[in-house]
């Protein structure tokens, strides 16, 4: 059983869910409702931390209900890292598909240049500052998972989609022809906020030899990484979102793999 | 675009675009499809926010949307339809059939705050009670005149 199998099941499940939500809500079944901006699972409300942060900046106030709804995703990220990105986010699923499609078509693309954590957070700071100054929810306009889930609902309810979808088209075009996986790896403000939620014990991919673990330096893991990271070299933070493709790619027997998820 | 008509429980328009997350939960909760989400042509500040266009579909005051709002842009405690202040109906006396001495009481008959927000005067002409009208837009929706002789002006929303 590969990690990928479970991950694909989750990714497809999420996509099915966000088609099912508006269809069911329309028939009055609303145990599940909302979008990847803010979701209700019965009485439990879940809001994207980036969107919660944005609300504090735009309103310069704190709404307690909103604040409470940030608890679950913050806990999930502190424990599991950016598993939302790799396991649940529909934009990541689309980008993965686009990237493998581009590979099969033989399109010439490069990875964006490596980015330091500081550069990623500087970019996020620009978006957040603009959000606060404009007092408009710019993060919402740049949240690909939010837009995707919302626009499915809008299409089912109103029979049309909004201009917000242009962002998704733009991401696909750039990733097809210019820079591989640039959105999830560098630009996405939702992922950047999640990257900030980290402790020394947050789940991560760790490379270590010794104690029967040997690396043959075949580079299968680095080739498998869609974000262009090299797990053997380390420095995976803040781009790595724990998808586990590198672990799947490593062909060394299970108990001797030098790569592992570790808390 | 002028200020839009917002769902029941909406806070004042000057704070609404900053507070609304654009999550769409209110539109999903609306059983009538009355709440549509604004797009770019409505302006960047209104894009993705809930808007009611009463001539197409008014608010039937089922009160399902305020409690689902994650941000408080719709005040979640709004539950009594009489306490809603989405807007205020105004009658164009020159266009209204009843005010032009043709028998019509479409708006009066369908007003959900029946015989209070809209009343018929002694000459059987509809009159809006500004203190009681909640601004749901049902009157604008059912008015047989084109364009409607009774229209809802948005606001002021709930005070906090």
PDB file of N, CA, C and O in Angstrom, chain B residues 91 96-112 114-115 118-127 138-145 149-150:
ATOM      1  N   UNK B  91     -43.037  53.729  -2.585  1.00  0.00           N
ATOM      2  CA  UNK B  91     -43.996  53.620  -3.679  1.00  0.00           C
ATOM      3  C   UNK B  91     -43.894  54.847  -4.581  1.00  0.00           C
ATOM      4  O   UNK B  91     -43.869  55.986  -4.102  1.00  0.00           O
ATOM      5  N   UNK B  96     -47.821  53.596  -9.507  1.00  0.00           N
ATOM      6  CA  UNK B  96     -48.634  52.603  -8.789  1.00  0.00           C
ATOM      7  C   UNK B  96     -50.069  52.604  -9.313  1.00  0.00           C
ATOM      8  O   UNK B  96     -50.725  53.644  -9.375  1.00  0.00           O
ATOM      9  N   UNK B  97     -50.574  51.448  -9.679  1.00  0.00           N
ATOM     10  CA  UNK B  97     -51.932  51.332 -10.224  1.00  0.00           C
ATOM     11  C   UNK B  97     -52.958  51.833  -9.223  1.00  0.00           C
ATOM     12  O   UNK B  97     -53.859  52.600  -9.568  1.00  0.00           O
ATOM     13  N   UNK B  98     -52.836  51.401  -7.960  1.00  0.00           N
ATOM     14  CA  UNK B  98     -53.829  51.780  -6.952  1.00  0.00           C
ATOM     15  C   UNK B  98     -53.854  53.296  -6.749  1.00  0.00           C
ATOM     16  O   UNK B  98     -54.913  53.897  -6.588  1.00  0.00           O
ATOM     17  N   UNK B  99     -52.652  53.907  -6.781  1.00  0.00           N
ATOM     18  CA  UNK B  99     -52.596  55.357  -6.623  1.00  0.00           C
ATOM     19  C   UNK B  99     -53.100  56.066  -7.880  1.00  0.00           C
ATOM     20  O   UNK B  99     -53.426  57.241  -7.842  1.00  0.00           O
ATOM     21  N   UNK B 100     -53.175  55.324  -8.997  1.00  0.00           N
ATOM     22  CA  UNK B 100     -53.731  55.884 -10.235  1.00  0.00           C
ATOM     23  C   UNK B 100     -55.172  55.424 -10.441  1.00  0.00           C
ATOM     24  O   UNK B 100     -55.691  55.434 -11.541  1.00  0.00           O
ATOM     25  N   UNK B 101     -55.788  55.028  -9.344  1.00  0.00           N
ATOM     26  CA  UNK B 101     -57.214  54.706  -9.306  1.00  0.00           C
ATOM     27  C   UNK B 101     -57.611  53.479 -10.129  1.00  0.00           C
ATOM     28  O   UNK B 101     -58.705  53.381 -10.643  1.00  0.00           O
ATOM     29  N   UNK B 102     -56.641  52.537 -10.269  1.00  0.00           N
ATOM     30  CA  UNK B 102     -56.977  51.225 -10.824  1.00  0.00           C
ATOM     31  C   UNK B 102     -56.876  50.245  -9.660  1.00  0.00           C
ATOM     32  O   UNK B 102     -55.902  50.292  -8.918  1.00  0.00           O
ATOM     33  N   UNK B 103     -57.850  49.403  -9.500  1.00  0.00           N
ATOM     34  CA  UNK B 103     -57.846  48.532  -8.336  1.00  0.00           C
ATOM     35  C   UNK B 103     -56.666  47.549  -8.404  1.00  0.00           C
ATOM     36  O   UNK B 103     -56.528  46.792  -9.354  1.00  0.00           O
ATOM     37  N   UNK B 104     -55.778  47.576  -7.403  1.00  0.00           N
ATOM     38  CA  UNK B 104     -54.660  46.626  -7.320  1.00  0.00           C
ATOM     39  C   UNK B 104     -54.205  46.580  -5.879  1.00  0.00           C
ATOM     40  O   UNK B 104     -54.076  47.613  -5.235  1.00  0.00           O
ATOM     41  N   UNK B 105     -54.015  45.384  -5.367  1.00  0.00           N
ATOM     42  CA  UNK B 105     -53.481  45.265  -4.013  1.00  0.00           C
ATOM     43  C   UNK B 105     -52.489  44.105  -3.937  1.00  0.00           C
ATOM     44  O   UNK B 105     -52.412  43.394  -2.928  1.00  0.00           O
ATOM     45  N   UNK B 106     -51.750  43.914  -5.026  1.00  0.00           N
ATOM     46  CA  UNK B 106     -50.768  42.821  -5.075  1.00  0.00           C
ATOM     47  C   UNK B 106     -49.765  42.913  -3.942  1.00  0.00           C
ATOM     48  O   UNK B 106     -49.502  41.927  -3.243  1.00  0.00           O
ATOM     49  N   UNK B 107     -49.178  44.066  -3.748  1.00  0.00           N
ATOM     50  CA  UNK B 107     -48.131  44.211  -2.738  1.00  0.00           C
ATOM     51  C   UNK B 107     -48.714  44.018  -1.342  1.00  0.00           C
ATOM     52  O   UNK B 107     -48.140  43.315  -0.510  1.00  0.00           O
ATOM     53  N   UNK B 108     -49.868  44.626  -1.119  1.00  0.00           N
ATOM     54  CA  UNK B 108     -50.529  44.524   0.188  1.00  0.00           C
ATOM     55  C   UNK B 108     -50.813  43.060   0.527  1.00  0.00           C
ATOM     56  O   UNK B 108     -50.531  42.600   1.630  1.00  0.00           O
ATOM     57  N   UNK B 109     -51.355  42.329  -0.437  1.00  0.00           N
ATOM     58  CA  UNK B 109     -51.723  40.930  -0.196  1.00  0.00           C
ATOM     59  C   UNK B 109     -50.524  40.054   0.144  1.00  0.00           C
ATOM     60  O   UNK B 109     -50.631  39.114   0.925  1.00  0.00           O
ATOM     61  N   UNK B 110     -49.389  40.310  -0.479  1.00  0.00           N
ATOM     62  CA  UNK B 110     -48.252  39.407  -0.320  1.00  0.00           C
ATOM     63  C   UNK B 110     -47.258  39.851   0.752  1.00  0.00           C
ATOM     64  O   UNK B 110     -46.304  39.121   1.032  1.00  0.00           O
ATOM     65  N   UNK B 111     -47.447  41.017   1.319  1.00  0.00           N
ATOM     66  CA  UNK B 111     -46.493  41.493   2.343  1.00  0.00           C
ATOM     67  C   UNK B 111     -46.481  40.541   3.529  1.00  0.00           C
ATOM     68  O   UNK B 111     -47.516  40.227   4.108  1.00  0.00           O
ATOM     69  N   UNK B 112     -45.275  40.026   3.912  1.00  0.00           N
ATOM     70  CA  UNK B 112     -45.217  39.051   5.005  1.00  0.00           C
ATOM     71  C   UNK B 112     -45.497  39.678   6.375  1.00  0.00           C
ATOM     72  O   UNK B 112     -45.861  38.968   7.307  1.00  0.00           O
ATOM     73  N   UNK B 114     -48.002  41.270   7.334  1.00  0.00           N
ATOM     74  CA  UNK B 114     -49.288  41.569   6.721  1.00  0.00           C
ATOM     75  C   UNK B 114     -50.098  42.625   7.477  1.00  0.00           C
ATOM     76  O   UNK B 114     -50.271  42.542   8.694  1.00  0.00           O
ATOM     77  N   UNK B 115     -50.564  43.599   6.714  1.00  0.00           N
ATOM     78  CA  UNK B 115     -51.424  44.670   7.206  1.00  0.00           C
ATOM     79  C   UNK B 115     -50.742  45.568   8.236  1.00  0.00           C
ATOM     80  O   UNK B 115     -51.383  46.341   8.921  1.00  0.00           O
ATOM     81  N   UNK B 118     -47.316  47.216   5.221  1.00  0.00           N
ATOM     82  CA  UNK B 118     -48.068  47.840   4.128  1.00  0.00           C
ATOM     83  C   UNK B 118     -49.534  47.857   4.539  1.00  0.00           C
ATOM     84  O   UNK B 118     -50.075  46.824   4.949  1.00  0.00           O
ATOM     85  N   UNK B 119     -50.142  49.026   4.432  1.00  0.00           N
ATOM     86  CA  UNK B 119     -51.574  49.116   4.734  1.00  0.00           C
ATOM     87  C   UNK B 119     -52.307  49.784   3.583  1.00  0.00           C
ATOM     88  O   UNK B 119     -51.688  50.484   2.779  1.00  0.00           O
ATOM     89  N   UNK B 120     -53.602  49.563   3.506  1.00  0.00           N
ATOM     90  CA  UNK B 120     -54.393  50.250   2.488  1.00  0.00           C
ATOM     91  C   UNK B 120     -55.087  51.437   3.154  1.00  0.00           C
ATOM     92  O   UNK B 120     -55.673  51.299   4.240  1.00  0.00           O
ATOM     93  N   UNK B 121     -54.974  52.596   2.522  1.00  0.00           N
ATOM     94  CA  UNK B 121     -55.621  53.760   3.129  1.00  0.00           C
ATOM     95  C   UNK B 121     -57.107  53.786   2.754  1.00  0.00           C
ATOM     96  O   UNK B 121     -57.624  52.847   2.134  1.00  0.00           O
ATOM     97  N   UNK B 122     -57.826  54.851   3.112  1.00  0.00           N
ATOM     98  CA  UNK B 122     -59.282  54.868   2.906  1.00  0.00           C
ATOM     99  C   UNK B 122     -59.668  54.851   1.442  1.00  0.00           C
ATOM    100  O   UNK B 122     -60.755  54.408   1.078  1.00  0.00           O
ATOM    101  N   UNK B 123     -58.750  55.313   0.593  1.00  0.00           N
ATOM    102  CA  UNK B 123     -59.035  55.243  -0.852  1.00  0.00           C
ATOM    103  C   UNK B 123     -58.487  53.952  -1.472  1.00  0.00           C
ATOM    104  O   UNK B 123     -58.323  53.868  -2.685  1.00  0.00           O
ATOM    105  N   UNK B 124     -58.135  52.963  -0.616  1.00  0.00           N
ATOM    106  CA  UNK B 124     -57.598  51.669  -1.053  1.00  0.00           C
ATOM    107  C   UNK B 124     -56.292  51.807  -1.842  1.00  0.00           C
ATOM    108  O   UNK B 124     -56.095  51.177  -2.870  1.00  0.00           O
ATOM    109  N   UNK B 125     -55.426  52.691  -1.309  1.00  0.00           N
ATOM    110  CA  UNK B 125     -54.090  52.839  -1.891  1.00  0.00           C
ATOM    111  C   UNK B 125     -53.076  52.323  -0.871  1.00  0.00           C
ATOM    112  O   UNK B 125     -53.225  52.588   0.330  1.00  0.00           O
ATOM    113  N   UNK B 126     -52.036  51.579  -1.327  1.00  0.00           N
ATOM    114  CA  UNK B 126     -51.063  51.048  -0.370  1.00  0.00           C
ATOM    115  C   UNK B 126     -50.187  52.170   0.213  1.00  0.00           C
ATOM    116  O   UNK B 126     -49.796  53.097  -0.510  1.00  0.00           O
ATOM    117  N   UNK B 127     -49.906  52.032   1.505  1.00  0.00           N
ATOM    118  CA  UNK B 127     -49.042  52.993   2.186  1.00  0.00           C
ATOM    119  C   UNK B 127     -48.017  52.199   3.002  1.00  0.00           C
ATOM    120  O   UNK B 127     -48.374  51.238   3.687  1.00  0.00           O
ATOM    121  N   UNK B 138     -40.591  41.498  -1.276  1.00  0.00           N
ATOM    122  CA  UNK B 138     -41.664  40.702  -1.876  1.00  0.00           C
ATOM    123  C   UNK B 138     -42.616  41.614  -2.660  1.00  0.00           C
ATOM    124  O   UNK B 138     -43.065  41.282  -3.759  1.00  0.00           O
ATOM    125  N   UNK B 139     -42.896  42.811  -2.106  1.00  0.00           N
ATOM    126  CA  UNK B 139     -43.785  43.761  -2.793  1.00  0.00           C
ATOM    127  C   UNK B 139     -43.227  44.135  -4.168  1.00  0.00           C
ATOM    128  O   UNK B 139     -43.942  44.154  -5.165  1.00  0.00           O
ATOM    129  N   UNK B 140     -41.900  44.420  -4.190  1.00  0.00           N
ATOM    130  CA  UNK B 140     -41.265  44.786  -5.467  1.00  0.00           C
ATOM    131  C   UNK B 140     -41.363  43.623  -6.447  1.00  0.00           C
ATOM    132  O   UNK B 140     -41.569  43.805  -7.649  1.00  0.00           O
ATOM    133  N   UNK B 141     -41.231  42.400  -5.910  1.00  0.00           N
ATOM    134  CA  UNK B 141     -41.272  41.223  -6.759  1.00  0.00           C
ATOM    135  C   UNK B 141     -42.643  41.008  -7.402  1.00  0.00           C
ATOM    136  O   UNK B 141     -42.739  40.629  -8.566  1.00  0.00           O
ATOM    137  N   UNK B 142     -43.718  41.274  -6.662  1.00  0.00           N
ATOM    138  CA  UNK B 142     -45.053  40.951  -7.172  1.00  0.00           C
ATOM    139  C   UNK B 142     -45.734  42.124  -7.873  1.00  0.00           C
ATOM    140  O   UNK B 142     -46.788  41.946  -8.481  1.00  0.00           O
ATOM    141  N   UNK B 143     -45.156  43.319  -7.826  1.00  0.00           N
ATOM    142  CA  UNK B 143     -45.792  44.485  -8.443  1.00  0.00           C
ATOM    143  C   UNK B 143     -46.009  44.233  -9.937  1.00  0.00           C
ATOM    144  O   UNK B 143     -45.067  43.887 -10.658  1.00  0.00           O
ATOM    145  N   UNK B 144     -47.250  44.393 -10.426  1.00  0.00           N
ATOM    146  CA  UNK B 144     -47.533  44.087 -11.834  1.00  0.00           C
ATOM    147  C   UNK B 144     -47.045  45.161 -12.808  1.00  0.00           C
ATOM    148  O   UNK B 144     -47.033  44.930 -14.014  1.00  0.00           O
ATOM    149  N   UNK B 145     -46.653  46.319 -12.284  1.00  0.00           N
ATOM    150  CA  UNK B 145     -46.172  47.394 -13.165  1.00  0.00           C
ATOM    151  C   UNK B 145     -44.716  47.099 -13.558  1.00  0.00           C
ATOM    152  O   UNK B 145     -43.955  46.523 -12.777  1.00  0.00           O
ATOM    153  N   UNK B 149     -43.538  49.609  -9.396  1.00  0.00           N
ATOM    154  CA  UNK B 149     -43.908  50.904  -8.821  1.00  0.00           C
ATOM    155  C   UNK B 149     -43.534  50.968  -7.341  1.00  0.00           C
ATOM    156  O   UNK B 149     -43.448  52.050  -6.766  1.00  0.00           O
ATOM    157  N   UNK B 150     -43.343  49.825  -6.737  1.00  0.00           N
ATOM    158  CA  UNK B 150     -42.856  49.797  -5.343  1.00  0.00           C
ATOM    159  C   UNK B 150     -41.498  49.132  -5.356  1.00  0.00           C
ATOM    160  O   UNK B 150     -41.330  48.041  -5.902  1.00  0.00           O
TER     161      UNK B 150
END
